[in-house]
Amino acid sequence: MKNTILLLFFISSFNLCFGQSTFTISGKVRDAASNEPLAFASVFCQNTTLGTTTNKEGSFSLNVKNGGYDLVITYTGYRPQLIRISPDTSTTDLLIAMVKEEINIEEVVIRNTNEVKNGWEKYGAFFLDNFIGSTPYSTQCFLLNPEVLTFYYSRRADKLKVLASEPLLITNNALGYNLRYHLDSLVFDYKTDICSYLGYSFYEEKSGRFDSVRLWKKNREKAYNGSRLHFMHSYFDSTLTENGFVLAELDEKDNTKFNKISDPYDPDYFNRIDSLNEKEFFFPRRISITYTKSHPENEYLKKYNLPISIGVQTSYIDMLHSITIRQNGYFYEQKNWINYGYWSWKNIADQ
């Protein structure tokens, strides 16, 4: 099966209330060299609709529901900053020093050498397929500013790299969102057939008529059920079985066989850190995660030449190190989690 999409920094924040229902994030954004305030810098919680901009003094304040978040700060001409935020960390009076982007001459030379002329014409459809996706919802998801993308191909490494000079503006008419995605890079390795992308996303609710809002709610629920976020919520809440998730681990001696994990909450895998509203887990070998309450989309089966009789959604996970989950489904370090199978097919259009 084609291995696709290592998704970094890509988990939506559905909020559940535990104890304290909200907490405040506040601070000031300044230039690291001059200490001058940066007005109208963007400050938002990654993959949520929670965001604001700084005032003329560089100050900001956000009130958010309980849970974990990646707070992202961006300002034109400066390196983006990301801060892990939760009620257990210091979230007020943050001082954020932004550093200006520096142009590396050597990197510029390499980019100019590898830049693909007419890159969008050559690789545009390929980019959309691997970034927005090829699910039914992807047909209603549109990139509004493809002109900000630049494509680079290295023949020696056999890799395609895509960069964006401005945030990608995406409208999702299936789920009712406008999305601003700060793409750091997308890389497709033709040797391994693996695509990875890194970036920071902020969502805005679309306005619409009652029937449109009702359809968006229905589609969001469908996209959520069986998703990675649904799995994280279920694992944290100890409701994996009730919610239809079955885990199996790759056999130590037979790499074609998966053995069902009878107790995913065994201390060998799972550690409850209740004092911090966090729970940690780790599987040393590849695991399969099957969602039994919904069939895979026909488009998925056709793309990977799978029999139509397959009645469950199965994803495969490699974990580089342990994962920590908070109650709203946020988890870290997300770079330690690699998707294959069904979840790898679900990209921006289904978030």
PDB file of N, CA, C and O in Angstrom, residues 227-269:
ATOM      1  N   SER A 227     -11.787   9.359  13.268  1.00  0.00           N
ATOM      2  CA  SER A 227     -10.574  10.130  12.961  1.00  0.00           C
ATOM      3  C   SER A 227      -9.518   9.936  14.039  1.00  0.00           C
ATOM      4  O   SER A 227      -9.768   9.349  15.098  1.00  0.00           O
ATOM      5  N   ARG A 228      -8.335  10.469  13.791  1.00  0.00           N
ATOM      6  CA  ARG A 228      -7.266  10.418  14.783  1.00  0.00           C
ATOM      7  C   ARG A 228      -7.663  11.179  16.043  1.00  0.00           C
ATOM      8  O   ARG A 228      -7.369  10.744  17.166  1.00  0.00           O
ATOM      9  N   LEU A 229      -8.339  12.308  15.877  1.00  0.00           N
ATOM     10  CA  LEU A 229      -8.795  13.075  17.028  1.00  0.00           C
ATOM     11  C   LEU A 229      -9.808  12.282  17.842  1.00  0.00           C
ATOM     12  O   LEU A 229      -9.759  12.276  19.076  1.00  0.00           O
ATOM     13  N   HIS A 230     -10.718  11.601  17.171  1.00  0.00           N
ATOM     14  CA  HIS A 230     -11.698  10.746  17.849  1.00  0.00           C
ATOM     15  C   HIS A 230     -10.975   9.657  18.640  1.00  0.00           C
ATOM     16  O   HIS A 230     -11.329   9.362  19.789  1.00  0.00           O
ATOM     17  N   PHE A 231      -9.941   9.092  18.042  1.00  0.00           N
ATOM     18  CA  PHE A 231      -9.149   8.076  18.733  1.00  0.00           C
ATOM     19  C   PHE A 231      -8.481   8.649  19.979  1.00  0.00           C
ATOM     20  O   PHE A 231      -8.508   8.042  21.061  1.00  0.00           O
ATOM     21  N   MET A 232      -7.881   9.850  19.867  1.00  0.00           N
ATOM     22  CA  MET A 232      -7.203  10.456  21.013  1.00  0.00           C
ATOM     23  C   MET A 232      -8.182  10.746  22.150  1.00  0.00           C
ATOM     24  O   MET A 232      -7.892  10.493  23.318  1.00  0.00           O
ATOM     25  N   HIS A 233      -9.351  11.271  21.813  1.00  0.00           N
ATOM     26  CA  HIS A 233     -10.375  11.492  22.823  1.00  0.00           C
ATOM     27  C   HIS A 233     -10.750  10.183  23.508  1.00  0.00           C
ATOM     28  O   HIS A 233     -10.865  10.110  24.743  1.00  0.00           O
ATOM     29  N   SER A 234     -10.952   9.147  22.699  1.00  0.00           N
ATOM     30  CA  SER A 234     -11.402   7.858  23.230  1.00  0.00           C
ATOM     31  C   SER A 234     -10.333   7.222  24.115  1.00  0.00           C
ATOM     32  O   SER A 234     -10.649   6.623  25.152  1.00  0.00           O
ATOM     33  N   TYR A 235      -9.077   7.347  23.698  1.00  0.00           N
ATOM     34  CA  TYR A 235      -7.986   6.781  24.506  1.00  0.00           C
ATOM     35  C   TYR A 235      -7.896   7.501  25.852  1.00  0.00           C
ATOM     36  O   TYR A 235      -7.767   6.881  26.909  1.00  0.00           O
ATOM     37  N   PHE A 236      -7.999   8.820  25.806  1.00  0.00           N
ATOM     38  CA  PHE A 236      -7.922   9.599  27.046  1.00  0.00           C
ATOM     39  C   PHE A 236      -9.090   9.256  27.972  1.00  0.00           C
ATOM     40  O   PHE A 236      -8.915   9.135  29.195  1.00  0.00           O
ATOM     41  N   ASP A 237     -10.290   9.109  27.402  1.00  0.00           N
ATOM     42  CA  ASP A 237     -11.496   8.874  28.199  1.00  0.00           C
ATOM     43  C   ASP A 237     -11.730   7.405  28.542  1.00  0.00           C
ATOM     44  O   ASP A 237     -12.750   7.075  29.160  1.00  0.00           O
ATOM     45  N   SER A 238     -10.825   6.515  28.115  1.00  0.00           N
ATOM     46  CA  SER A 238     -10.975   5.071  28.339  1.00  0.00           C
ATOM     47  C   SER A 238     -12.256   4.523  27.712  1.00  0.00           C
ATOM     48  O   SER A 238     -12.950   3.688  28.293  1.00  0.00           O
ATOM     49  N   THR A 239     -12.561   5.013  26.488  1.00  0.00           N
ATOM     50  CA  THR A 239     -13.779   4.575  25.802  1.00  0.00           C
ATOM     51  C   THR A 239     -13.468   4.010  24.409  1.00  0.00           C
ATOM     52  O   THR A 239     -14.284   4.106  23.504  1.00  0.00           O
ATOM     53  N   LEU A 240     -12.288   3.435  24.248  1.00  0.00           N
ATOM     54  CA  LEU A 240     -11.908   2.908  22.936  1.00  0.00           C
ATOM     55  C   LEU A 240     -12.895   1.853  22.442  1.00  0.00           C
ATOM     56  O   LEU A 240     -13.363   1.907  21.295  1.00  0.00           O
ATOM     57  N   THR A 241     -13.213   0.886  23.295  1.00  0.00           N
ATOM     58  CA  THR A 241     -14.092  -0.208  22.887  1.00  0.00           C
ATOM     59  C   THR A 241     -15.491   0.292  22.556  1.00  0.00           C
ATOM     60  O   THR A 241     -16.056  -0.055  21.507  1.00  0.00           O
ATOM     61  N   GLU A 242     -16.049   1.129  23.435  1.00  0.00           N
ATOM     62  CA  GLU A 242     -17.394   1.655  23.204  1.00  0.00           C
ATOM     63  C   GLU A 242     -17.472   2.451  21.904  1.00  0.00           C
ATOM     64  O   GLU A 242     -18.500   2.445  21.218  1.00  0.00           O
ATOM     65  N   ASN A 243     -16.405   3.138  21.560  1.00  0.00           N
ATOM     66  CA  ASN A 243     -16.414   3.986  20.373  1.00  0.00           C
ATOM     67  C   ASN A 243     -15.948   3.266  19.103  1.00  0.00           C
ATOM     68  O   ASN A 243     -15.831   3.879  18.052  1.00  0.00           O
ATOM     69  N   GLY A 244     -15.667   1.957  19.212  1.00  0.00           N
ATOM     70  CA  GLY A 244     -15.430   1.167  18.011  1.00  0.00           C
ATOM     71  C   GLY A 244     -13.993   1.040  17.565  1.00  0.00           C
ATOM     72  O   GLY A 244     -13.739   0.652  16.420  1.00  0.00           O
ATOM     73  N   PHE A 245     -13.029   1.336  18.445  1.00  0.00           N
ATOM     74  CA  PHE A 245     -11.620   1.228  18.071  1.00  0.00           C
ATOM     75  C   PHE A 245     -11.029  -0.091  18.579  1.00  0.00           C
ATOM     76  O   PHE A 245     -11.222  -0.470  19.740  1.00  0.00           O
ATOM     77  N   VAL A 246     -10.306  -0.778  17.700  1.00  0.00           N
ATOM     78  CA  VAL A 246      -9.622  -2.022  18.040  1.00  0.00           C
ATOM     79  C   VAL A 246      -8.148  -1.863  17.682  1.00  0.00           C
ATOM     80  O   VAL A 246      -7.806  -1.468  16.566  1.00  0.00           O
ATOM     81  N   LEU A 247      -7.256  -2.174  18.644  1.00  0.00           N
ATOM     82  CA  LEU A 247      -5.819  -2.032  18.433  1.00  0.00           C
ATOM     83  C   LEU A 247      -5.166  -3.400  18.307  1.00  0.00           C
ATOM     84  O   LEU A 247      -5.556  -4.355  18.986  1.00  0.00           O
ATOM     85  N   ALA A 248      -4.157  -3.471  17.448  1.00  0.00           N
ATOM     86  CA  ALA A 248      -3.360  -4.688  17.303  1.00  0.00           C
ATOM     87  C   ALA A 248      -1.911  -4.285  17.083  1.00  0.00           C
ATOM     88  O   ALA A 248      -1.622  -3.231  16.519  1.00  0.00           O
ATOM     89  N   GLU A 249      -0.991  -5.148  17.539  1.00  0.00           N
ATOM     90  CA  GLU A 249       0.438  -4.843  17.459  1.00  0.00           C
ATOM     91  C   GLU A 249       1.133  -5.833  16.541  1.00  0.00           C
ATOM     92  O   GLU A 249       0.813  -7.025  16.530  1.00  0.00           O
ATOM     93  N   LEU A 250       2.088  -5.328  15.770  1.00  0.00           N
ATOM     94  CA  LEU A 250       2.831  -6.172  14.841  1.00  0.00           C
ATOM     95  C   LEU A 250       3.589  -7.258  15.604  1.00  0.00           C
ATOM     96  O   LEU A 250       4.254  -6.983  16.606  1.00  0.00           O
ATOM     97  N   ASP A 251       3.479  -8.489  15.106  1.00  0.00           N
ATOM     98  CA  ASP A 251       4.138  -9.620  15.749  1.00  0.00           C
ATOM     99  C   ASP A 251       5.659  -9.437  15.717  1.00  0.00           C
ATOM    100  O   ASP A 251       6.224  -8.946  14.740  1.00  0.00           O
ATOM    101  N   GLU A 252       6.320  -9.813  16.796  1.00  0.00           N
ATOM    102  CA  GLU A 252       7.771  -9.648  16.888  1.00  0.00           C
ATOM    103  C   GLU A 252       8.521 -10.464  15.843  1.00  0.00           C
ATOM    104  O   GLU A 252       9.598 -10.068  15.388  1.00  0.00           O
ATOM    105  N   LYS A 253       7.973 -11.609  15.450  1.00  0.00           N
ATOM    106  CA  LYS A 253       8.683 -12.517  14.550  1.00  0.00           C
ATOM    107  C   LYS A 253       8.081 -12.582  13.155  1.00  0.00           C
ATOM    108  O   LYS A 253       8.725 -13.078  12.234  1.00  0.00           O
ATOM    109  N   ASP A 254       6.863 -12.088  12.990  1.00  0.00           N
ATOM    110  CA  ASP A 254       6.182 -12.179  11.697  1.00  0.00           C
ATOM    111  C   ASP A 254       5.664 -10.801  11.317  1.00  0.00           C
ATOM    112  O   ASP A 254       4.690 -10.309  11.883  1.00  0.00           O
ATOM    113  N   ASN A 255       6.336 -10.138  10.347  1.00  0.00           N
ATOM    114  CA  ASN A 255       5.956  -8.774  10.017  1.00  0.00           C
ATOM    115  C   ASN A 255       4.746  -8.679   9.098  1.00  0.00           C
ATOM    116  O   ASN A 255       4.436  -7.618   8.553  1.00  0.00           O
ATOM    117  N   THR A 256       4.022  -9.798   8.926  1.00  0.00           N
ATOM    118  CA  THR A 256       2.759  -9.782   8.186  1.00  0.00           C
ATOM    119  C   THR A 256       1.570 -10.032   9.107  1.00  0.00           C
ATOM    120  O   THR A 256       0.428 -10.064   8.649  1.00  0.00           O
ATOM    121  N   LYS A 257       1.848 -10.183  10.400  1.00  0.00           N
ATOM    122  CA  LYS A 257       0.803 -10.578  11.342  1.00  0.00           C
ATOM    123  C   LYS A 257       0.662  -9.537  12.453  1.00  0.00           C
ATOM    124  O   LYS A 257       1.649  -9.089  13.029  1.00  0.00           O
ATOM    125  N   PHE A 258      -0.584  -9.168  12.747  1.00  0.00           N
ATOM    126  CA  PHE A 258      -0.884  -8.265  13.851  1.00  0.00           C
ATOM    127  C   PHE A 258      -1.677  -9.020  14.916  1.00  0.00           C
ATOM    128  O   PHE A 258      -2.639  -9.733  14.600  1.00  0.00           O
ATOM    129  N   ASN A 259      -1.279  -8.863  16.173  1.00  0.00           N
ATOM    130  CA  ASN A 259      -1.951  -9.518  17.285  1.00  0.00           C
ATOM    131  C   ASN A 259      -2.794  -8.501  18.048  1.00  0.00           C
ATOM    132  O   ASN A 259      -2.301  -7.433  18.441  1.00  0.00           O
ATOM    133  N   LYS A 260      -4.063  -8.831  18.258  1.00  0.00           N
ATOM    134  CA  LYS A 260      -4.966  -7.917  18.941  1.00  0.00           C
ATOM    135  C   LYS A 260      -4.456  -7.607  20.342  1.00  0.00           C
ATOM    136  O   LYS A 260      -4.011  -8.489  21.076  1.00  0.00           O
ATOM    137  N   ILE A 261      -4.519  -6.324  20.706  1.00  0.00           N
ATOM    138  CA  ILE A 261      -4.143  -5.894  22.047  1.00  0.00           C
ATOM    139  C   ILE A 261      -5.395  -5.947  22.915  1.00  0.00           C
ATOM    140  O   ILE A 261      -6.330  -5.156  22.739  1.00  0.00           O
ATOM    141  N   SER A 262      -5.432  -6.888  23.826  1.00  0.00           N
ATOM    142  CA  SER A 262      -6.639  -7.089  24.639  1.00  0.00           C
ATOM    143  C   SER A 262      -6.865  -5.949  25.625  1.00  0.00           C
ATOM    144  O   SER A 262      -8.010  -5.608  25.945  1.00  0.00           O
ATOM    145  N   ASP A 263      -5.777  -5.358  26.112  1.00  0.00           N
ATOM    146  CA  ASP A 263      -5.899  -4.265  27.074  1.00  0.00           C
ATOM    147  C   ASP A 263      -4.968  -3.112  26.693  1.00  0.00           C
ATOM    148  O   ASP A 263      -3.801  -3.077  27.091  1.00  0.00           O
ATOM    149  N   PRO A 264      -5.477  -2.138  25.913  1.00  0.00           N
ATOM    150  CA  PRO A 264      -4.642  -0.990  25.532  1.00  0.00           C
ATOM    151  C   PRO A 264      -4.208  -0.134  26.713  1.00  0.00           C
ATOM    152  O   PRO A 264      -3.323   0.712  26.573  1.00  0.00           O
ATOM    153  N   TYR A 265      -4.831  -0.356  27.888  1.00  0.00           N
ATOM    154  CA  TYR A 265      -4.512   0.439  29.073  1.00  0.00           C
ATOM    155  C   TYR A 265      -3.546  -0.285  30.009  1.00  0.00           C
ATOM    156  O   TYR A 265      -3.328   0.144  31.141  1.00  0.00           O
ATOM    157  N   ASP A 266      -2.971  -1.362  29.502  1.00  0.00           N
ATOM    158  CA  ASP A 266      -1.929  -2.060  30.251  1.00  0.00           C
ATOM    159  C   ASP A 266      -0.785  -1.081  30.529  1.00  0.00           C
ATOM    160  O   ASP A 266      -0.386  -0.309  29.648  1.00  0.00           O
ATOM    161  N   PRO A 267      -0.246  -1.074  31.742  1.00  0.00           N
ATOM    162  CA  PRO A 267       0.853  -0.143  32.074  1.00  0.00           C
ATOM    163  C   PRO A 267       2.067  -0.261  31.154  1.00  0.00           C
ATOM    164  O   PRO A 267       2.879   0.675  31.089  1.00  0.00           O
ATOM    165  N   ASP A 268       2.206  -1.382  30.468  1.00  0.00           N
ATOM    166  CA  ASP A 268       3.305  -1.500  29.506  1.00  0.00           C
ATOM    167  C   ASP A 268       3.126  -0.524  28.342  1.00  0.00           C
ATOM    168  O   ASP A 268       4.099  -0.177  27.663  1.00  0.00           O
ATOM    169  N   TYR A 269       1.864  -0.113  28.104  1.00  0.00           N
ATOM    170  CA  TYR A 269       1.566   0.809  27.006  1.00  0.00           C
ATOM    171  C   TYR A 269       1.143   2.190  27.498  1.00  0.00           C
ATOM    172  O   TYR A 269       1.474   3.211  26.877  1.00  0.00           O
TER     173      TYR A 269
END
